[in-house]
XYZ file of C-alpha atoms in Angstrom:
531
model
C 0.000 0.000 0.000
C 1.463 3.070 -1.030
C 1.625 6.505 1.473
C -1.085 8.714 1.247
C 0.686 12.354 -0.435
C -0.197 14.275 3.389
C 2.356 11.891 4.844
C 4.624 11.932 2.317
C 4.985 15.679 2.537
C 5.398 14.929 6.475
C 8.249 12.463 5.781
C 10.101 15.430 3.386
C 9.467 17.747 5.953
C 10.644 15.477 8.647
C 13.568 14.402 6.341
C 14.544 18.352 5.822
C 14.328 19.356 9.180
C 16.835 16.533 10.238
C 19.401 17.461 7.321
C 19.156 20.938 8.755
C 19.963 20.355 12.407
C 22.502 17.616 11.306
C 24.214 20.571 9.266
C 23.801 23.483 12.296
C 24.756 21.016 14.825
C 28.462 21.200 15.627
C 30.496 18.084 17.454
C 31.760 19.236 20.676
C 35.376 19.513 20.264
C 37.800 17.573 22.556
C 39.001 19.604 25.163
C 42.919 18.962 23.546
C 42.168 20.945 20.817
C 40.838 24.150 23.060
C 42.971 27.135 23.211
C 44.899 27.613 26.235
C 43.285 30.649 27.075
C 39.773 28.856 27.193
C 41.502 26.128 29.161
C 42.476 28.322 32.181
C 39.238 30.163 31.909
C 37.130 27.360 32.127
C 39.455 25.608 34.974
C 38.797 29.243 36.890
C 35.035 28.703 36.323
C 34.411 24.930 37.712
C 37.247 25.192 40.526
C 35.274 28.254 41.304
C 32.084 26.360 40.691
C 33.178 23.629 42.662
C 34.672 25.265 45.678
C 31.505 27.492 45.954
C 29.055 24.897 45.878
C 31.364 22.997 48.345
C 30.926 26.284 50.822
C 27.494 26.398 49.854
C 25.921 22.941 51.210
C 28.944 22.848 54.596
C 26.698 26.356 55.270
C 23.197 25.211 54.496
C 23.949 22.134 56.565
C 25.576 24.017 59.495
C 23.313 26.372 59.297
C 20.523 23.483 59.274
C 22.157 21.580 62.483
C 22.426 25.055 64.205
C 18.908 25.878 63.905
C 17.883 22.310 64.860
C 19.786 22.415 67.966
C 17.896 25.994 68.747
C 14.797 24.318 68.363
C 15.576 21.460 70.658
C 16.951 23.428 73.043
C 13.620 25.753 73.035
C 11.672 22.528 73.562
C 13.977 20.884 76.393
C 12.600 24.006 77.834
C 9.087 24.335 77.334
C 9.367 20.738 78.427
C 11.212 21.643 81.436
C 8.433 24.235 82.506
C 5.167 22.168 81.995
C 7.079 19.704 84.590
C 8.486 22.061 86.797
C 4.716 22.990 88.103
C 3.762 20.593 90.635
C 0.633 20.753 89.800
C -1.170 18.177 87.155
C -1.751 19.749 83.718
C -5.739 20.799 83.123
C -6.765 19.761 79.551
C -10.371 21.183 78.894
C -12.743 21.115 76.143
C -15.445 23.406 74.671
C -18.583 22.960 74.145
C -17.830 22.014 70.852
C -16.156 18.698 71.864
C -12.542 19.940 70.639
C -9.426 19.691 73.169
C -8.044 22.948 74.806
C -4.580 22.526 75.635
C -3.140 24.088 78.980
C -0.557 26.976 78.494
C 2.568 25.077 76.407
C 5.917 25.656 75.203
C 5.172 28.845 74.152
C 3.377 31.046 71.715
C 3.438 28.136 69.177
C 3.924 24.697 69.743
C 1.862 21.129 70.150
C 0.703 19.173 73.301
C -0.734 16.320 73.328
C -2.192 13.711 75.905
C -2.425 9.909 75.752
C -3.659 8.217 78.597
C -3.007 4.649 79.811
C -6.152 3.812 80.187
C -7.973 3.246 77.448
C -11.556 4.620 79.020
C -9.956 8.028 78.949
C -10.075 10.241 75.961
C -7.072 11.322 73.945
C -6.914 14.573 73.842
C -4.454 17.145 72.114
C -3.749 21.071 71.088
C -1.547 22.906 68.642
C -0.846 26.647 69.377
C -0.817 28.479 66.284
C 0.950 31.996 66.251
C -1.955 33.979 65.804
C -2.476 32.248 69.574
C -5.441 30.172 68.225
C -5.870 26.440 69.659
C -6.733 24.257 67.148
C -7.622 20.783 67.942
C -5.577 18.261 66.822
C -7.550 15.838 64.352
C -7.803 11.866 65.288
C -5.843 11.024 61.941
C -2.963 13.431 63.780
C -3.488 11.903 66.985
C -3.091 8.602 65.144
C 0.249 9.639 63.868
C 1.729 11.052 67.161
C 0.150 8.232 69.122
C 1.733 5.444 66.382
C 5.489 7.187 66.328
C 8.330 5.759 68.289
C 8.383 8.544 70.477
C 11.227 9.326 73.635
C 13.180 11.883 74.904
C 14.893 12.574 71.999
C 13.526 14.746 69.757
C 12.379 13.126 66.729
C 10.540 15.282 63.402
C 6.970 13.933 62.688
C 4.706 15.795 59.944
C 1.205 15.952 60.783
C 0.175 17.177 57.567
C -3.032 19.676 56.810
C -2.064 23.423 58.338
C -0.028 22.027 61.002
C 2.891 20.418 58.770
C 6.251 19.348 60.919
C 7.106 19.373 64.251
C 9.923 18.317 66.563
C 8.281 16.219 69.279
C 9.392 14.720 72.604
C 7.437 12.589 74.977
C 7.581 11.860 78.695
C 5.435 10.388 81.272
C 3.010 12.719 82.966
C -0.663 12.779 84.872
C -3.485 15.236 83.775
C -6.788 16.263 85.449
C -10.036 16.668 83.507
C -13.688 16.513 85.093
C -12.182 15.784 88.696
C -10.158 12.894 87.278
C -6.615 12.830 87.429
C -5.050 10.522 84.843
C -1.979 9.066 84.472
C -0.697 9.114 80.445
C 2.156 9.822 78.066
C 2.614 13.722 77.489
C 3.729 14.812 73.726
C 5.046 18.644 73.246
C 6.398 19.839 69.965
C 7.609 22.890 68.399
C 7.228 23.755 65.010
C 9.951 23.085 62.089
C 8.795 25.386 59.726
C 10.472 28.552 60.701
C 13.686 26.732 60.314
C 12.459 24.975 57.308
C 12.259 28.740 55.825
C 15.135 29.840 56.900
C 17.348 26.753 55.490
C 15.279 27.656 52.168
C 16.293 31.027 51.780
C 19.665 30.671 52.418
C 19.693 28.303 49.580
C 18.434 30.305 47.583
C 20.947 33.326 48.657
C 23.582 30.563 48.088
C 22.457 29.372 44.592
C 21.932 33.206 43.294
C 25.146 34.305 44.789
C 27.408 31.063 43.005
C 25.677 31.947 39.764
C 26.186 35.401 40.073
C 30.178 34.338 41.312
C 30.795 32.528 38.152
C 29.311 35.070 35.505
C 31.653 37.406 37.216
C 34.618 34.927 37.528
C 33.867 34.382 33.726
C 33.846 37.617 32.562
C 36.762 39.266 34.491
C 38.833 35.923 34.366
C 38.376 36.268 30.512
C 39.661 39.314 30.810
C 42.518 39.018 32.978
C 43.742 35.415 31.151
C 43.770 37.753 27.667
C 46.006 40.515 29.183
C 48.081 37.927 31.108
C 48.467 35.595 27.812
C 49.300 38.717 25.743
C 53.127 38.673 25.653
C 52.558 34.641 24.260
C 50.424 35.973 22.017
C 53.151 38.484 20.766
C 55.767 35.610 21.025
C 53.964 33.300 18.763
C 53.057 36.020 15.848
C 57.063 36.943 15.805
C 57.125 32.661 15.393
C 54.166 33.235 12.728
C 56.053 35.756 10.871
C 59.521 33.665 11.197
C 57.466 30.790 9.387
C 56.510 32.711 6.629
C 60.056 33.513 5.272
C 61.809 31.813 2.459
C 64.318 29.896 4.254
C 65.032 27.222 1.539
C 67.771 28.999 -0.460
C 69.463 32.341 -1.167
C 70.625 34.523 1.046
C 67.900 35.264 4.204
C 68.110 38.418 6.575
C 66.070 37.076 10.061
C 64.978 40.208 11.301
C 62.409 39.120 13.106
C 62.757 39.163 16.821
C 60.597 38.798 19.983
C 60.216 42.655 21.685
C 62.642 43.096 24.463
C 59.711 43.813 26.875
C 59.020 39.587 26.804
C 62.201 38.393 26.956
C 62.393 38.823 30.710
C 63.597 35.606 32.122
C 62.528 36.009 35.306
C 58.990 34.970 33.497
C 57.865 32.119 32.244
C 56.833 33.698 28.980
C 60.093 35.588 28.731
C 62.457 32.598 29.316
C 60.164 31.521 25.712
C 60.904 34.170 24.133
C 64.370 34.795 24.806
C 65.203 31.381 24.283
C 62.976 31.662 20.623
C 65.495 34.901 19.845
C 68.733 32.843 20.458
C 67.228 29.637 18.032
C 66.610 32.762 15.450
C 69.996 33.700 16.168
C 71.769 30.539 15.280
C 69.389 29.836 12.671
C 70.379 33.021 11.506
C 73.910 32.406 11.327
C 73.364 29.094 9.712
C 71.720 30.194 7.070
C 74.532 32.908 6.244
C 77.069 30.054 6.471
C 74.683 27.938 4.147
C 74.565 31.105 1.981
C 78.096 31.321 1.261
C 78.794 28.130 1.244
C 76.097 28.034 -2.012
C 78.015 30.980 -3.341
C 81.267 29.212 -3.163
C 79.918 25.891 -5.282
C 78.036 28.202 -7.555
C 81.136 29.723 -8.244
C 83.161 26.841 -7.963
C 80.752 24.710 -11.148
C 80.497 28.352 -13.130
C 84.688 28.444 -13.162
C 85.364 24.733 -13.602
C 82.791 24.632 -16.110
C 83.803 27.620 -18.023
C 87.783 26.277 -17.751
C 86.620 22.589 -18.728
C 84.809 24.119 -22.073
C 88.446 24.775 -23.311
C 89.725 21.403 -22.904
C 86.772 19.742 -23.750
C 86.723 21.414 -27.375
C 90.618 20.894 -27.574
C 89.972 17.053 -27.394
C 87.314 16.939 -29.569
C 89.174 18.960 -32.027
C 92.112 16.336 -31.889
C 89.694 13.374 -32.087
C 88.532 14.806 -35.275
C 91.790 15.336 -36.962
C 93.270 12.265 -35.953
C 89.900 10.929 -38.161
C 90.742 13.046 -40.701
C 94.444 11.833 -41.664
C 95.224 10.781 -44.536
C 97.443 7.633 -43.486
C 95.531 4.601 -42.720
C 94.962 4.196 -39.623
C 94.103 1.141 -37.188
C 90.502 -0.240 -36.395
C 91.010 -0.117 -33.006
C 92.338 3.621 -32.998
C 89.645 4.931 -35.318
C 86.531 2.895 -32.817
C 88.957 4.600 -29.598
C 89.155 8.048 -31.226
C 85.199 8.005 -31.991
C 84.673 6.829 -28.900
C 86.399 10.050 -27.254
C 84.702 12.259 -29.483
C 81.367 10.301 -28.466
C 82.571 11.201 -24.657
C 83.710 14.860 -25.091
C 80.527 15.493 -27.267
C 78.570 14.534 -24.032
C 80.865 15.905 -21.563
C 80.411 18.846 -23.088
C 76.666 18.924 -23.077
C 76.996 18.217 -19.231
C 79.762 21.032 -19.334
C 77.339 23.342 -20.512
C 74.544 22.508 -18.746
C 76.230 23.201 -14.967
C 76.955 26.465 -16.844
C 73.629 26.908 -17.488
C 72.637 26.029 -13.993
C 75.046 27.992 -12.072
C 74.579 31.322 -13.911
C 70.744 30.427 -13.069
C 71.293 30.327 -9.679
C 73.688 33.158 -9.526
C 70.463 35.362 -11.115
C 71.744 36.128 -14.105
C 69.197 38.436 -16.485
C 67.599 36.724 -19.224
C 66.324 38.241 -22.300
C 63.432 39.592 -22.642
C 61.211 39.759 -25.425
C 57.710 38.372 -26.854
C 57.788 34.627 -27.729
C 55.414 32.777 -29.499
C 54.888 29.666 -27.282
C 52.578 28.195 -30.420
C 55.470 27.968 -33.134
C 58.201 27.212 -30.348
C 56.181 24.008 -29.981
C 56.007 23.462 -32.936
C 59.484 23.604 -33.870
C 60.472 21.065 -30.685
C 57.859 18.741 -31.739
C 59.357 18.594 -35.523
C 62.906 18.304 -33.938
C 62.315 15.552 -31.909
C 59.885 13.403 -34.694
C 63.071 13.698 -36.298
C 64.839 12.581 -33.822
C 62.509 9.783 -33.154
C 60.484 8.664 -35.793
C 59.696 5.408 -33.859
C 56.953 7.651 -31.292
C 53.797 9.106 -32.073
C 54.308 12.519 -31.854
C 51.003 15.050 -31.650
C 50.537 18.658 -30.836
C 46.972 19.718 -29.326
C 47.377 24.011 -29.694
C 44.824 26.695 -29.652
C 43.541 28.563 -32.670
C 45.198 31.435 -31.833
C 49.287 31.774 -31.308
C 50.086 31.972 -27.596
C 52.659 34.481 -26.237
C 54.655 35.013 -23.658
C 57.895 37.291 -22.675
C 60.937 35.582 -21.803
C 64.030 34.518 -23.780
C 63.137 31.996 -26.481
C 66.053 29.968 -26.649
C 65.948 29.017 -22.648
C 62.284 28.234 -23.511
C 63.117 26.540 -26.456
C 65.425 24.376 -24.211
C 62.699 23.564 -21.981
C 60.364 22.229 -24.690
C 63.350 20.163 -26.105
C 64.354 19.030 -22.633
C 60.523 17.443 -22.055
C 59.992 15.818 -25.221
C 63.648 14.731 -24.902
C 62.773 13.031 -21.887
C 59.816 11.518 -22.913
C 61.789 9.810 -26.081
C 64.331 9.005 -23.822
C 62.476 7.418 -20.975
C 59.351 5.818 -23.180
C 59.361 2.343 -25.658
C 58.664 3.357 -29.150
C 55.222 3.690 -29.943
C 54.412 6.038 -27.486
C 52.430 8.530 -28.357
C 53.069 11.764 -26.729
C 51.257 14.885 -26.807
C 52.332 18.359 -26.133
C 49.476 21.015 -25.536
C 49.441 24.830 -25.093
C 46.803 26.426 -23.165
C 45.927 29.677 -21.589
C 44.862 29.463 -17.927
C 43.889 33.424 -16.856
C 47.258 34.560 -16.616
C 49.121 31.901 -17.319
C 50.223 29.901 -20.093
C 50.609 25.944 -19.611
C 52.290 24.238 -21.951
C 52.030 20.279 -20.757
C 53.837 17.348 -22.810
C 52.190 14.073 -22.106
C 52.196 10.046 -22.770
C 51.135 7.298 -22.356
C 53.935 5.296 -21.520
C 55.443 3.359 -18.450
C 55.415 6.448 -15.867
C 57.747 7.887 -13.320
C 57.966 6.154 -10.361
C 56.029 6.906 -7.405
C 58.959 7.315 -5.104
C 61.148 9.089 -7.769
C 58.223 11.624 -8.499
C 59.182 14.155 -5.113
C 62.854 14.667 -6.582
C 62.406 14.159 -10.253
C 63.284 17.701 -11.203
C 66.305 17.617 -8.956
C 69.662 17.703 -10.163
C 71.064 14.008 -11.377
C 67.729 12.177 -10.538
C 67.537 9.410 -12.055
C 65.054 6.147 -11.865
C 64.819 2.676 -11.988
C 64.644 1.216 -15.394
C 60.942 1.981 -16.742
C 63.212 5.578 -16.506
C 66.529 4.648 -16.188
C 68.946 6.928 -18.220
C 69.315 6.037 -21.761
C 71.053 7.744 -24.607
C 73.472 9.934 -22.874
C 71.236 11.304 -20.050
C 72.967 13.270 -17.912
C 70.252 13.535 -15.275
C 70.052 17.654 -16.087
C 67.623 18.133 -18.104
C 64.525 18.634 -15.905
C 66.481 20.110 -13.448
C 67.349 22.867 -16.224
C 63.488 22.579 -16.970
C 62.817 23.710 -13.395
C 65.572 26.424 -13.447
C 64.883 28.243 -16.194
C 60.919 28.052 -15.657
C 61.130 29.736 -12.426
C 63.867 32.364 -13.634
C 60.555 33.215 -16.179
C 58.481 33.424 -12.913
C 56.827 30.177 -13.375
C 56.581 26.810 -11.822
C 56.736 22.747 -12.969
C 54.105 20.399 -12.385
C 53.923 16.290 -12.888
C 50.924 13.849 -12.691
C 52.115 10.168 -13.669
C 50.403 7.023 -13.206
C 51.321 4.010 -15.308
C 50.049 4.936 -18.914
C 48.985 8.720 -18.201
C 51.883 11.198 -17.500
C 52.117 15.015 -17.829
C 54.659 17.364 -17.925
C 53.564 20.888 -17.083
C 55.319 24.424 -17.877
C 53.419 27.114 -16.200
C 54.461 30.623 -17.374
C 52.789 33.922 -16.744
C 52.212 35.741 -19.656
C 53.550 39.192 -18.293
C 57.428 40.181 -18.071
C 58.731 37.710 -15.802
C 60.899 40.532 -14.085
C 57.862 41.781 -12.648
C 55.821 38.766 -12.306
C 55.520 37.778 -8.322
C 52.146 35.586 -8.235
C 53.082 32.202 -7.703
C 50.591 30.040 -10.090
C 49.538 28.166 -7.006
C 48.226 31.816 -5.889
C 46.730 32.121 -8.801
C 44.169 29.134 -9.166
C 46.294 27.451 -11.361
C 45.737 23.997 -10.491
C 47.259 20.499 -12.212
């Protein structure tokens, strides 16, 4: 049977109102993850809470036994009196049938008769404190006359008007109608004067602990915040410190925590002057670091620029020895190819720690529109040359792309990814290089579908002389430069490197802003630019 449409619409309702609460209602967080300042607050508030309640009931119940005692004390003395007399107490009754008690413990209290005989009438009297009389009722008389009563006083509630009094009973004779009888005499006072006072000074205690701990809240609050201020100040200097570019170049730590919480008499200020001494060694580690970068910079710029001589020396002599006209050996024509082979690629890596080093030392590049479109083209017709054996495709935009920059580092760093991907893929690949305009940015990604990086080889990749296992293991006179040359020259254009790879799906990215790179400062990550 299906639901009528009425509770249908109750169900969505129902259904709504739940997703609602579910997404208003916050899980309370753990109390680890409060702030310290809410910590201390909120251990003010409950030992406040607690020791106040603590005083609280050892006062209502002091206060409680005190007036308890009072009472009993005020009866051991009416009691005393009605006994003292030597005379037998007089219980009349009106016309009306209804007990009149003699003159009793005071202005308010209870007496009450019960004889031993059980001819004789009970017979008993409250005093109210308007001075009325009020017979007791037989259901009261009941209750009295069924308690365990003694000497001690004992609370017994009567119910009706009368409610609770604290009762004592003794042996005692009375005379009524010329008959004196002897009995057990009952005289109470009331309880509920005390009662009312014990209740009121719960209340005052109650109001005045809620009252405590809004205060306690509020000026605690207040005085946590102003004590927890110089932490406060401590940790923004560490906030600041973290937000520095401490990975390379030179780095001036100027940051310090004020002099005014650095007082080591405090716990705050031993923090913070033991935070200014780390900066100060980290300081002077990072200058040491510094020039000891400068100092291999300079030392690969000079050997490289002294090695280029060399270098072209014995590849000028390989050649010429191939070049004579006497015949010469076999084995001394494969050796002197062989050295050529060697300088040729010595050379390459020559200039390529050249490259790197004036990189890092900042050197200018030149600046001046490039046309990313026909750049790629040009790589992707260089390396199909190179390797005929891959599937080589180009995925551009209608329009020509541009950037400014200096086209033959950019050149390099197209010819350096499709390099890598002929280098490091079977034939029959099929790789793809794509241009694309991303706000201000221009990607350029070179992709295929071959083997992939490996996952633990994927953090350092574009590191200098990484090099994989053997789905990527160097081939064909890899150096282990070239994507580190990628990543140099990319971010002297202002721009950043990106890889996905998964077996069968990896991607090379060149992100370059399209402005001067000079002037360009937004990192793509700033800018949206995602992989």
């Amino acid at each position: 049977m299906s639901s009528s449409p009425p509770a249908e619409r109750a169900r969505s309702a129902f259904a709504a109102v739940r997703s609602a609460l579910a997404r208003t209602t916050s899980p309370v967080r753990p109390i680890s993850s409060w702030t310290l300042r809410a910590k201390l607050v909120a251990s003010m508030l409950a030992l406040f809470t607690v020791l106040s309640l603590a005083t609280g009931v050892v006062t209502v119940l002091a206060l409680d036994h005190q007036l308890t005692t009072q009472v009993d004390d005020q009866l051991a003395a009416a009691t005393q009196r009605i006994f003292v007399s030597q005379e037998p107490l007089d219980l009349k009754g009106d016309d009306s049938g209804a007990a009149r008690g003699p003159r009793g413990p005071g202005s308010e209290g209870l007496i009450a008769f019960f004889p031993y005989s059980s001819t004789a009438l009970d017979a008993g009297a409250a005093t109210s404190s308007d001075g009325g009389r009020p017979s007791l009722t037989g259901e009261q008389l009941a209750i009295l006359a069924g308690a365990d009563l003694g000497t001690d006083p004992v609370n017994i509630d009567l119910g009706g008007d009368i409610g609770s009094y604290r009762v004592v009973a003794r042996q005692a004779t009375i005379r009524t109608r010329g008959l004196v009888i002897p009995g057990t005499l009952v005289v109470g006072l009331p309880t509920s004067p005390s009662e009312r006072t014990v209740h009121q000074m719960v209340f005052i205690a109650i109001s005045t602990i809620v009252a405590g701990v809004a205060l306690v809240g509020l000026v605690g609050t207040w005085i946590v915040r102003r004590n927890l201020e110089p932490l406060r100040r401590v940790a923004a200097t560490a906030t600041r410190v973290s937000r520095l570019p401490l990975a390379s170049g030179q780095v001036a730590l100027a940051e310090r925590v004020p002099p005014r919480d650095t007082d080591r008499r405090t716990e705050v200020g031993q923090v913070g002057a033991a935070f200014n001494e780390m900066l100060d060694h980290v300081g002077s580690a990072l200058t040491v670091r510094h020039r000891s970068e400068q100092r291999v910079r300079q030392f690969v710029a000079d050997a490289s620029h002294e090695l280029r001589t060399p270098l072209a020396a014995i590849k000028g002599y390989a050649e010429l020895s191939r070049r004579a006209s006497g015949e010469v050996p076999d084995s001394v024509t494969h050796a002197m190819g062989r050295i050529e082979s060697e300088a040729d690629r010595m050379s390459s890596l020559v200039e390529d720690l050249l490259l790197l080093a004036r990189l890092d030392a900042g050197r200018p590049l030149e600046d001046a529109p490039v046309d990313m479109s026909m750049l790629v083209v040009n790589a992707v017709s260089d390396a199909h040359a190179a390797a005929p054996g891959h599937a080589w495709d180009l995925d551009l935009p209608p329009e020509p792309v541009e950037v400014r920059g200096d086209e033959a580092r950019l050149h390099q760093v197209v010819a350096n990814l499709l390099a890598n991907a002929r280098a490091h893929t079977p034939a029959g690949t099929r790789v793809t290089t794509s241009v694309r305009t991303t706000g201000p940015w221009v990607r350029v990604a070179v992709h295929d579908d071959g083997p992939g990086v490996p996952v633990d080889l994927q953090p350092n990749v574009f590191e200098r002389f990484a090099r994989g296992d053997d789905a990527r293991a160097r081939a064909r006179g890899s150096t282990g430069l070239g994507l580190s040359i990628v990543s140099a020259v990319t971010r002297a254009h202002g721009g950043r490197v990106e890889l996905t790879s998964r077996p069968g799906d990896t991607t090379f990215s060149v992100l370059l802003p399209t402005d001067h790179p000079c002037e360009s400062t937004l990192h793509p990550r700033e800018a949206g630019v995602g992989h």
